[in-house]
Short mmCIF file of C-alpha atoms and ligand atoms in Angstrom, two decimals:
data_model
loop_
_atom_site.label_atom_id
_atom_site.label_comp_id
_atom_site.label_asym_id
_atom_site.label_seq_id
_atom_site.Cartn_x
_atom_site.Cartn_y
_atom_site.Cartn_z
CA MET A 873 -1.95 37.69 3.21
CA THR A 874 0.31 36.20 5.85
CA HIS A 875 -0.97 35.58 9.36
CA ALA A 876 -0.06 33.54 12.38
CA LEU A 877 -2.55 30.71 11.98
CA THR A 878 -0.70 27.41 12.41
CA THR A 879 -1.40 23.72 12.62
CA TRP A 880 -2.28 22.53 16.13
CA ALA A 881 1.33 21.47 16.74
CA GLY A 882 2.76 24.67 15.22
CA SER A 883 4.45 22.54 12.56
CA HIS A 884 3.16 24.65 9.64
CA THR A 885 2.16 28.31 9.43
CA PHE A 886 -0.69 28.77 6.97
CA THR A 887 0.10 31.17 4.16
CA GLY A 888 -3.44 31.51 2.79
CA GLY A 889 -6.16 33.93 3.72
CA PRO A 890 -8.55 35.38 4.53
CA VAL A 891 -9.85 32.85 7.05
CA VAL A 892 -13.65 32.74 6.93
CA HIS A 893 -16.20 31.05 9.20
CA PRO A 894 -19.43 30.64 7.20
CA ARG A 895 -22.62 29.93 9.14
CA THR A 896 -24.64 28.26 6.39
CA VAL A 897 -24.02 25.95 3.46
CA ALA A 898 -25.23 28.77 1.18
CA GLU A 899 -22.50 31.03 2.61
CA VAL A 900 -19.91 28.31 1.96
CA ALA A 901 -21.15 28.08 -1.63
CA GLN A 902 -20.87 31.86 -2.01
CA VAL A 903 -17.28 31.85 -0.69
CA VAL A 904 -16.22 28.99 -2.96
CA ALA A 905 -17.95 30.48 -6.02
CA GLY A 906 -16.12 33.77 -5.52
CA ALA A 907 -12.65 32.43 -4.84
CA ARG A 908 -9.84 31.70 -7.29
CA HIS A 909 -8.23 29.47 -4.64
CA VAL A 910 -9.91 28.10 -1.54
CA ARG A 911 -9.61 25.17 0.88
CA ALA A 912 -11.30 23.88 4.00
CA LEU A 913 -9.46 23.75 7.29
CA GLY A 914 -10.57 21.24 9.89
CA SER A 915 -9.28 21.33 13.43
CA ARG A 916 -5.73 21.73 12.03
CA HIS A 917 -4.39 18.53 13.59
CA SER A 918 -2.46 17.54 10.48
CA PHE A 919 1.23 18.33 10.55
CA SER A 920 2.15 19.48 7.04
CA ASP A 921 0.96 22.09 4.53
CA LEU A 922 -1.78 19.62 3.51
CA ALA A 923 -4.66 21.99 4.34
CA ASP A 924 -3.03 25.21 3.12
CA SER A 925 -4.13 27.23 0.09
CA PRO A 926 -2.86 30.26 -1.76
CA GLY A 927 -6.37 31.67 -1.24
CA THR A 928 -9.28 31.63 1.18
CA LEU A 929 -9.28 29.23 4.14
CA VAL A 930 -12.76 28.05 5.15
CA VAL A 931 -13.36 26.91 8.73
CA LEU A 932 -16.69 25.22 9.53
CA ASP A 933 -16.64 25.61 13.31
CA ARG A 934 -19.66 27.95 13.18
CA LEU A 935 -21.63 26.10 10.51
CA ASP A 936 -25.26 25.83 11.55
CA VAL A 937 -26.01 22.23 10.57
CA PRO A 938 -28.00 20.07 12.99
CA THR A 939 -26.84 16.61 14.01
CA VAL A 940 -29.53 14.18 12.85
CA VAL A 941 -29.71 10.49 13.71
CA ASP A 942 -31.64 8.23 11.34
CA ALA A 943 -32.38 5.25 13.60
CA ALA A 944 -33.81 3.11 10.80
CA ALA A 945 -30.82 3.63 8.53
CA ARG A 946 -28.41 3.53 11.49
CA THR A 947 -26.67 6.71 10.43
CA VAL A 948 -25.96 10.16 11.77
CA THR A 949 -25.56 13.23 9.59
CA VAL A 950 -23.36 15.91 11.09
CA GLY A 951 -21.73 19.20 10.08
CA GLY A 952 -18.21 18.77 8.68
CA GLY A 953 -16.64 21.03 11.31
CA VAL A 954 -17.99 19.16 14.35
CA ARG A 955 -15.36 17.57 16.59
CA TYR A 956 -15.62 13.80 17.10
CA GLY A 957 -15.66 14.30 20.87
CA ASP A 958 -18.73 16.54 20.67
CA LEU A 959 -20.48 14.24 18.19
CA ALA A 960 -19.74 11.25 20.42
CA ARG A 961 -21.30 12.83 23.52
CA ASP A 962 -24.35 13.77 21.50
CA LEU A 963 -24.69 10.28 20.03
CA HIS A 964 -24.15 8.54 23.35
CA ALA A 965 -26.88 10.64 24.96
CA GLN A 966 -29.24 9.27 22.30
CA GLY A 967 -28.11 5.65 22.78
CA TRP A 968 -25.85 5.46 19.73
CA ALA A 969 -22.15 4.94 19.09
CA LEU A 970 -19.46 5.11 16.44
CA HIS A 971 -17.50 1.95 15.64
CA THR A 972 -14.15 3.49 16.54
CA MET A 973 -12.37 6.73 17.47
CA ALA A 974 -8.87 8.06 16.89
CA SER A 975 -6.44 8.48 19.79
CA LEU A 976 -7.86 11.94 20.36
CA PRO A 977 -11.46 13.26 20.24
CA HIS A 978 -10.46 16.82 19.36
CA ILE A 979 -10.44 16.38 15.58
CA ALA A 980 -13.16 17.58 13.19
CA VAL A 981 -15.21 15.03 11.25
CA ALA A 982 -14.61 16.20 7.65
CA GLY A 983 -10.87 16.76 8.17
CA THR A 984 -10.53 13.40 9.86
CA VAL A 985 -12.18 11.34 7.15
CA ALA A 986 -10.36 13.34 4.44
CA THR A 987 -7.05 11.83 5.62
CA ALA A 988 -8.22 8.24 6.40
CA THR A 989 -7.65 8.72 10.12
CA HIS A 990 -7.95 5.48 12.06
CA GLY A 991 -8.28 4.00 15.50
CA SER A 992 -7.25 0.43 16.18
CA GLY A 993 -8.56 -3.11 15.87
CA ASP A 994 -8.14 -6.17 13.66
CA THR A 995 -11.72 -5.93 12.45
CA THR A 996 -12.04 -2.16 12.84
CA VAL A 997 -12.07 -0.11 9.66
CA ASN A 998 -10.85 3.47 9.80
CA LEU A 999 -13.12 6.45 10.49
CA ALA A 1000 -13.41 7.25 6.79
CA ALA A 1001 -14.87 3.82 6.05
CA ALA A 1002 -17.90 4.68 8.22
CA VAL A 1003 -18.92 7.41 5.78
CA ARG A 1004 -22.26 6.67 4.11
CA GLY A 1005 -22.72 10.01 2.41
CA LEU A 1006 -21.30 13.50 1.91
CA GLU A 1007 -22.57 16.94 1.07
CA LEU A 1008 -19.83 19.01 -0.45
CA VAL A 1009 -19.43 22.42 -2.04
CA GLY A 1010 -17.38 21.82 -5.15
CA ALA A 1011 -15.72 24.05 -7.73
CA GLY A 1012 -17.89 26.96 -8.78
CA GLY A 1013 -19.81 26.78 -5.51
CA GLN A 1014 -21.92 23.84 -6.67
CA VAL A 1015 -23.48 21.93 -3.75
CA ARG A 1016 -23.42 18.19 -4.38
CA THR A 1017 -24.80 15.32 -2.31
CA LEU A 1018 -23.17 11.93 -2.62
CA THR A 1019 -25.17 9.02 -1.23
CA ALA A 1020 -23.98 5.51 -0.37
CA ASP A 1021 -24.83 4.18 -3.83
CA ASP A 1022 -22.97 6.94 -5.68
CA PRO A 1023 -20.01 5.39 -7.54
CA GLU A 1024 -17.97 8.54 -6.79
CA LEU A 1025 -18.33 8.22 -3.02
CA ALA A 1026 -15.42 5.77 -2.65
CA GLY A 1027 -13.17 8.29 -4.38
CA SER A 1028 -14.54 11.33 -2.58
CA VAL A 1029 -14.21 10.47 1.12
CA VAL A 1030 -10.42 10.36 1.49
CA ALA A 1031 -9.96 13.31 -0.85
CA LEU A 1032 -7.59 15.54 1.15
CA GLY A 1033 -9.80 18.58 0.64
CA ALA A 1034 -9.17 18.45 -3.10
CA LEU A 1035 -12.82 18.09 -4.13
CA GLY A 1036 -14.13 21.05 -2.15
CA VAL A 1037 -15.58 21.90 1.23
CA VAL A 1038 -17.45 19.02 2.87
CA THR A 1039 -20.37 20.56 4.75
CA ARG A 1040 -22.24 17.43 5.89
CA VAL A 1041 -20.99 13.91 6.59
CA THR A 1042 -23.26 10.89 7.08
CA LEU A 1043 -21.68 8.20 9.25
CA ALA A 1044 -22.73 4.67 10.21
CA VAL A 1045 -23.74 4.32 13.86
CA GLU A 1046 -24.58 1.37 16.09
CA PRO A 1047 -26.21 0.96 19.51
CA ALA A 1048 -24.13 2.42 22.35
CA TYR A 1049 -21.73 0.04 24.09
CA ASP A 1050 -19.21 0.21 26.88
CA VAL A 1051 -15.46 -0.24 26.74
CA ALA A 1052 -13.01 -1.37 29.41
CA GLN A 1053 -9.38 -0.35 29.02
CA GLU A 1054 -6.36 -2.02 30.60
CA VAL A 1055 -2.62 -1.41 30.25
CA TRP A 1056 0.25 -3.89 30.42
CA LEU A 1057 3.93 -3.01 30.75
CA ASP A 1058 7.21 -4.43 29.47
CA LEU A 1059 6.02 -7.14 27.08
CA PRO A 1060 9.07 -8.97 25.64
CA TRP A 1061 9.42 -8.21 21.91
CA THR A 1062 9.95 -11.93 21.29
CA THR A 1063 6.45 -12.65 22.66
CA ALA A 1064 4.91 -9.69 20.83
CA LEU A 1065 6.35 -10.77 17.50
CA GLU A 1066 5.80 -14.51 17.88
CA ARG A 1067 2.19 -13.98 18.98
CA LEU A 1068 1.39 -10.76 17.16
CA ASP A 1069 -1.90 -12.01 15.70
CA ALA A 1070 -3.04 -13.38 19.07
CA LEU A 1071 -2.05 -10.11 20.72
CA THR A 1072 -3.81 -7.78 18.30
CA SER A 1073 -6.94 -9.95 18.28
CA SER A 1074 -7.06 -10.21 22.09
CA ALA A 1075 -9.26 -7.11 22.39
CA ALA A 1076 -11.38 -4.86 20.19
CA SER A 1077 -8.48 -2.38 20.07
CA VAL A 1078 -4.84 -3.05 20.89
CA SER A 1079 -1.96 -0.54 20.85
CA LEU A 1080 1.72 -1.24 21.42
CA PHE A 1081 3.79 1.73 22.61
CA THR A 1082 7.54 1.50 22.14
CA ASP A 1083 10.68 3.54 21.56
CA TRP A 1084 12.06 0.59 19.53
CA ARG A 1085 15.03 0.25 21.91
CA GLY A 1086 15.74 -2.78 24.04
CA ASP A 1087 13.97 -6.12 24.11
CA ARG A 1088 10.60 -5.09 25.57
CA VAL A 1089 7.53 -3.21 24.34
CA GLY A 1090 6.97 -0.44 26.90
CA GLN A 1091 3.15 -0.48 27.06
CA VAL A 1092 0.29 -2.54 25.63
CA TRP A 1093 -3.15 -0.89 25.77
CA ARG A 1094 -6.18 -3.14 25.34
CA LYS A 1095 -9.73 -1.87 24.91
CA HIS A 1096 -12.44 -4.48 25.37
CA ARG A 1097 -16.01 -4.06 24.17
CA VAL A 1098 -18.57 -4.62 26.91
CA THR A 1099 -22.34 -4.94 26.63
CA PRO A 1100 -23.91 -2.40 29.01
CA GLY A 1101 -25.73 -3.95 31.94
CA VAL A 1102 -24.07 -7.37 31.60
CA THR A 1103 -21.70 -8.50 34.37
CA TRP A 1104 -18.22 -8.39 32.95
CA ARG A 1105 -14.73 -9.24 34.14
CA LEU A 1106 -11.37 -8.43 32.58
CA PRO A 1107 -10.13 -11.52 30.74
CA GLU A 1108 -7.17 -13.36 32.25
CA PRO A 1109 -4.11 -12.66 30.11
CA GLY A 1110 -3.21 -15.39 27.64
CA ASP A 1111 0.16 -16.38 26.18
CA GLU A 1112 0.14 -13.20 24.11
CA LEU A 1113 1.02 -11.22 27.26
CA ALA A 1114 3.51 -13.74 28.70
CA GLY A 1115 6.26 -11.85 30.51
CA ALA A 1116 4.33 -8.54 30.72
CA ARG A 1117 3.00 -7.07 33.97
CA ARG A 1118 -0.22 -5.22 34.62
CA ALA A 1119 0.26 -1.46 34.99
CA PRO A 1120 -0.04 -0.66 38.72
CA GLY A 1121 -1.76 2.68 37.98
CA PRO A 1122 -2.66 5.04 35.14
CA VAL A 1123 0.05 5.70 32.57
CA HIS A 1124 0.58 8.14 29.68
CA PRO A 1125 2.05 6.72 26.46
CA VAL A 1126 4.69 9.46 26.38
CA PRO A 1127 7.20 8.70 29.15
CA GLY A 1128 7.05 11.30 31.90
CA ALA A 1129 3.78 12.92 30.74
CA ASP A 1130 0.86 13.30 33.16
CA PRO A 1131 -1.66 10.41 32.84
CA ALA A 1132 -4.44 12.79 33.91
CA ALA A 1133 -4.74 13.59 30.18
CA CYS A 1134 -5.56 9.95 29.43
CA THR A 1135 -8.89 8.14 29.43
CA THR A 1136 -9.74 5.78 32.30
CA GLN A 1137 -7.58 2.67 32.51
CA GLY A 1138 -7.62 -0.17 35.06
CA GLY A 1139 -10.38 -2.23 33.47
CA ALA A 1140 -13.50 -0.41 34.69
CA PRO A 1141 -16.10 -0.35 31.89
CA GLY A 1142 -17.46 3.01 30.81
CA PRO A 1143 -19.04 4.72 27.80
CA TRP A 1144 -17.33 3.86 24.50
CA HIS A 1145 -16.33 7.47 23.77
CA GLU A 1146 -14.62 7.83 27.15
CA ARG A 1147 -12.34 4.83 26.56
CA LEU A 1148 -11.77 4.44 22.79
CA PRO A 1149 -9.63 7.59 22.47
CA HIS A 1150 -6.43 7.48 24.50
CA PHE A 1151 -6.80 11.16 25.44
CA ARG A 1152 -9.56 13.17 27.12
CA LEU A 1153 -11.38 15.90 25.23
CA ASP A 1154 -10.77 18.48 27.97
CA HIS A 1155 -6.99 17.88 28.10
CA THR A 1156 -4.11 18.35 25.69
CA PRO A 1157 -3.70 15.10 23.74
CA SER A 1158 -0.34 13.44 23.20
CA ALA A 1159 2.60 15.74 24.03
CA GLY A 1160 1.56 19.00 22.33
CA GLN A 1161 5.13 19.93 21.40
CA GLU A 1162 5.61 17.30 18.71
CA LEU A 1163 5.68 16.14 15.13
CA GLN A 1164 4.12 12.92 13.86
CA SER A 1165 4.60 10.40 11.05
CA GLU A 1166 2.99 7.05 10.31
CA TRP A 1167 3.21 4.32 7.71
CA LEU A 1168 0.73 1.49 7.18
CA VAL A 1169 1.92 -1.88 5.86
CA PRO A 1170 -0.06 -5.00 4.92
CA ARG A 1171 -0.58 -7.39 7.85
CA ALA A 1172 1.57 -10.02 6.14
CA HIS A 1173 4.59 -7.70 6.41
CA ALA A 1174 3.99 -6.60 10.00
CA VAL A 1175 6.75 -8.55 11.72
CA ALA A 1176 9.34 -7.79 9.04
CA ALA A 1177 8.43 -4.09 8.98
CA ILE A 1178 8.65 -3.86 12.78
CA GLY A 1179 12.06 -5.55 12.56
CA ALA A 1180 13.20 -3.01 9.96
CA VAL A 1181 12.27 -0.12 12.26
CA ARG A 1182 13.90 -1.76 15.28
CA ASP A 1183 17.10 -2.00 13.23
CA LEU A 1184 16.90 1.79 12.82
CA ALA A 1185 16.55 2.43 16.56
CA PRO A 1186 19.91 4.26 16.79
CA LEU A 1187 18.58 6.84 14.29
CA VAL A 1188 14.91 6.88 15.27
CA SER A 1189 14.83 6.57 19.07
CA PRO A 1190 16.74 9.75 19.97
CA LEU A 1191 14.20 11.77 17.92
CA LEU A 1192 11.21 9.98 19.34
CA GLN A 1193 8.79 10.68 22.18
CA VAL A 1194 7.01 7.39 21.54
CA SER A 1195 5.85 5.09 18.74
CA GLU A 1196 2.53 3.26 18.52
CA VAL A 1197 1.74 0.07 16.61
CA ARG A 1198 -1.94 -0.58 15.79
CA THR A 1199 -4.01 -2.64 13.35
CA VAL A 1200 -6.62 -1.38 10.88
CA ALA A 1201 -9.07 -3.46 8.83
CA GLY A 1202 -9.09 -3.02 5.07
CA ASP A 1203 -11.58 -0.87 3.13
CA ASP A 1204 -12.31 0.11 -0.47
CA LEU A 1205 -11.81 3.88 -0.39
CA TRP A 1206 -9.53 4.85 -3.26
CA LEU A 1207 -6.88 6.85 -1.38
CA SER A 1208 -7.30 5.16 1.98
CA THR A 1209 -4.15 3.94 3.69
CA ALA A 1210 -6.04 0.67 4.33
CA ALA A 1211 -7.48 0.29 0.82
CA GLY A 1212 -7.58 -3.30 -0.36
CA GLY A 1213 -6.72 -5.18 2.85
CA ASP A 1214 -5.86 -5.22 6.53
CA ARG A 1215 -2.85 -3.15 7.62
CA VAL A 1216 -0.56 -2.59 10.56
CA ALA A 1217 0.13 1.06 11.37
CA LEU A 1218 3.57 2.12 12.59
CA HIS A 1219 3.25 5.57 14.17
CA PHE A 1220 5.97 7.97 15.37
CA THR A 1221 5.47 10.89 17.77
CA TRP A 1222 8.66 12.88 17.27
CA HIS A 1223 10.28 15.59 19.30
CA PRO A 1224 9.75 18.91 17.46
CA ARG A 1225 13.23 18.77 15.89
CA ARG A 1226 12.07 19.39 12.34
CA ALA A 1227 15.35 19.27 10.44
CA GLU A 1228 16.43 16.02 12.06
CA VAL A 1229 12.98 14.47 11.62
CA ASP A 1230 12.91 15.54 7.96
CA ALA A 1231 16.29 13.88 7.49
CA ALA A 1232 15.09 10.65 9.12
CA LEU A 1233 11.91 10.33 7.03
CA PRO A 1234 13.52 9.15 3.77
CA VAL A 1235 15.67 6.68 5.70
CA LEU A 1236 12.59 5.18 7.34
CA GLU A 1237 10.74 5.16 4.03
CA ALA A 1238 13.62 3.35 2.34
CA ALA A 1239 13.59 0.73 5.11
CA LEU A 1240 9.81 0.30 4.79
CA ALA A 1241 9.70 0.43 0.97
CA PRO A 1242 9.92 -3.38 0.56
CA PHE A 1243 6.71 -3.63 2.60
CA ASP A 1244 4.39 -1.56 0.42
CA ALA A 1245 4.18 1.12 3.13
CA ARG A 1246 1.62 3.91 2.72
CA PRO A 1247 2.23 7.15 4.63
CA HIS A 1248 -0.59 8.67 6.70
CA TRP A 1249 -1.83 11.67 4.71
CA GLY A 1250 -2.09 13.95 7.74
CA LYS A 1251 1.38 13.33 9.15
CA LEU A 1252 4.91 14.04 7.91
CA PHE A 1253 6.39 11.94 5.12
CA ALA A 1254 8.94 12.37 2.34
CA ALA A 1255 7.51 10.28 -0.50
CA THR A 1256 6.24 12.07 -3.62
CA GLY A 1257 4.87 11.24 -7.07
CA ASP A 1258 5.71 7.78 -8.32
CA ALA A 1259 6.46 6.34 -4.87
CA LEU A 1260 2.94 7.23 -3.71
CA ARG A 1261 1.35 6.09 -6.95
CA ALA A 1262 3.10 2.72 -6.55
CA VAL A 1263 1.40 2.00 -3.22
CA HIS A 1264 -2.09 3.30 -4.06
CA PRO A 1265 -3.74 1.03 -6.68
CA ARG A 1266 -6.56 3.51 -7.40
CA TRP A 1267 -4.17 6.47 -7.77
CA ASP A 1268 -4.91 7.16 -11.42
CA ASP A 1269 -8.66 6.97 -10.82
CA ALA A 1270 -8.35 9.38 -7.91
CA ARG A 1271 -6.21 11.76 -9.92
CA ALA A 1272 -8.70 11.71 -12.80
CA LEU A 1273 -11.61 12.36 -10.42
CA LEU A 1274 -9.89 15.38 -8.85
CA ALA A 1275 -9.05 16.82 -12.27
CA ARG A 1276 -12.58 16.27 -13.59
CA ARG A 1277 -14.31 17.78 -10.56
CA ASP A 1278 -11.91 20.72 -10.19
CA PRO A 1279 -10.52 21.43 -13.67
CA ASP A 1280 -9.25 24.90 -12.74
CA GLY A 1281 -7.45 23.76 -9.62
CA VAL A 1282 -9.43 25.92 -7.21
CA PHE A 1283 -8.66 23.47 -4.39
CA THR A 1284 -5.11 22.65 -5.54
CA ASN A 1285 -2.19 23.48 -3.28
CA ASP A 1286 1.55 22.75 -2.99
CA PHE A 1287 0.90 19.51 -1.11
CA LEU A 1288 -1.29 18.10 -3.90
CA ARG A 1289 1.27 19.12 -6.54
CA ARG A 1290 4.13 17.58 -4.55
CA THR A 1291 2.29 14.28 -4.21
CA GLY A 1292 1.41 14.30 -7.90
CA LEU A 1293 -2.33 14.15 -7.29
CA ARG A 1294 -2.65 17.49 -9.12
CA ASP A 1295 -0.44 19.18 -11.75
C1 LIG B 530 -2.30 14.57 18.91
C2 LIG B 530 -2.73 13.94 17.62
C3 LIG B 530 -3.17 12.61 17.64
C4 LIG B 530 -3.56 12.00 16.44
N1 LIG B 530 -4.05 10.71 16.50
C5 LIG B 530 -4.40 10.09 15.35
C6 LIG B 530 -4.89 8.75 15.38
O1 LIG B 530 -5.11 8.16 16.44
N2 LIG B 530 -5.13 8.15 14.19
C7 LIG B 530 -4.93 8.77 13.00
O2 LIG B 530 -5.13 8.15 11.96
N3 LIG B 530 -4.53 10.06 12.95
C8 LIG B 530 -4.26 10.72 14.09
N4 LIG B 530 -3.84 12.03 14.04
C9 LIG B 530 -3.85 12.73 12.74
C10 LIG B 530 -5.19 13.46 12.51
O3 LIG B 530 -6.26 12.62 12.82
C11 LIG B 530 -5.35 13.88 11.05
O4 LIG B 530 -4.32 14.74 10.72
C12 LIG B 530 -6.72 14.51 10.75
O5 LIG B 530 -6.78 14.81 9.39
C13 LIG B 530 -6.99 15.70 11.56
O6 LIG B 530 -8.27 16.21 11.26
P1 LIG B 530 -8.45 17.80 11.16
O7 LIG B 530 -9.88 18.11 11.20
O8 LIG B 530 -7.58 18.46 12.18
O9 LIG B 530 -7.89 18.06 9.70
P2 LIG B 530 -7.00 19.27 9.14
O10 LIG B 530 -5.59 19.02 9.52
O11 LIG B 530 -7.58 20.56 9.51
O12 LIG B 530 -7.17 19.01 7.58
C14 LIG B 530 -6.78 17.78 7.01
C15 LIG B 530 -7.24 17.71 5.56
O13 LIG B 530 -8.66 17.67 5.52
C16 LIG B 530 -9.15 18.70 4.72
N5 LIG B 530 -10.40 19.17 5.28
C17 LIG B 530 -10.61 19.65 6.54
N6 LIG B 530 -11.91 20.02 6.68
C18 LIG B 530 -12.50 19.77 5.50
C19 LIG B 530 -13.82 19.97 4.99
N7 LIG B 530 -14.80 20.47 5.74
N8 LIG B 530 -14.05 19.64 3.71
C20 LIG B 530 -13.10 19.12 2.93
N9 LIG B 530 -11.84 18.92 3.34
C21 LIG B 530 -11.55 19.23 4.61
C22 LIG B 530 -8.08 19.77 4.71
O14 LIG B 530 -8.18 20.59 3.56
C23 LIG B 530 -6.84 18.92 4.70
O15 LIG B 530 -6.56 18.48 3.42
C24 LIG B 530 -3.48 12.70 15.20
C25 LIG B 530 -3.04 14.04 15.21
C26 LIG B 530 -2.69 14.65 16.39
C27 LIG B 530 -2.24 16.07 16.36
#
């Protein structure tokens, strides 16, 4: 059945159906047990056919699962369809926090961790690495619970929907904290590259926004962690910001866009979940009319990889709304883009010019190939099969796990076949 359901950005029209909204885990199990092909949809903020299926599409936005904090274990268990922004408000009201958030709070928990979505920070692991347990409805409608000590958990978190429908996610939490956010403009690239480590370690989260043209980085966003109730002042800028100037007022990363959509800047501390994302829950994040891509390279290659993209500015910049450079700490999740060590993420928010973007992707990937670049699973990339296997050391283990847990390919789709994760 064809219908008009699309990804958030309109970049892919889902071909599967029907779309169902189960209210209980038992209903999810019934749907999965009765389907030849089925997949879970999250908040549809990925850009490709990643979430599509030739069969039923399961949306968990009405799933009746309570959010439960375990203060002793420092975890929260939440329904897979809950948006991070809603979870964050709930947690904050109870005095708890997540360690990081993505640039937007609109995305659903299970879909977010399935693609190794990340925020920013030298010592900040991605959102998937906070997972301490999963409940998922696998092939045949079997409900399985994976706890932190389950050897399959590391292969099951960033699983791209290929193991089934994740109905509950248990995440690590910590006591609530505040964050102060400040923005700097026009940092010389020479300073940024010479002092990259000092720059990215100068706050809990640092983002560089650029169009790769010229000799200056357009914006540097810094998010500082603040202990609530303690007198705090913005740190004086060090050498890492030499030549930059403080933003005189609120800015949006996309040139010309309204900063009203952005979280509070200017250095005033506020609740973590109102500063860690760049965009407000009640506004459209980013540009709306857009495509996105991102590659993550090991920290050791950061400067060279940035140089390689700057060399491609004549190709890349005309297609670009803005790029963002962030850091992500390493983790041990099999298909994570940060598996095995710290990475630098090079992100591209494109104009919605699909054919031209599609043509640019292999050129960018060729330029980044010497740097062991891993594409973000939820964004647009060209690499397939062997190229992906070459940059994911646990690829064969992941592939074997997916085949063992779903021998009949109930959750298989074109995306998984194209990548080579499924036959
Ligand atoms: C404006 C914008 C800003 C973004 N910012 C960031 C950012 O800061 N950092 C970053 O890393 N990424 C970012 N992304 C990418 C985004 O975080 C990912 O694409 C993420 O996967 C979106 O989550 P979702 O719930 O929309 O997933 P969907 O796109 O709906 O699905 C993604 C995958 O998860 C699977 N899935 C969804 N729900 C379930 C479930 N219940 N059980 C099992 N599998 C499931 C789907 O089958 C699919 O394979 C951004 C995207 C947009 C549009």
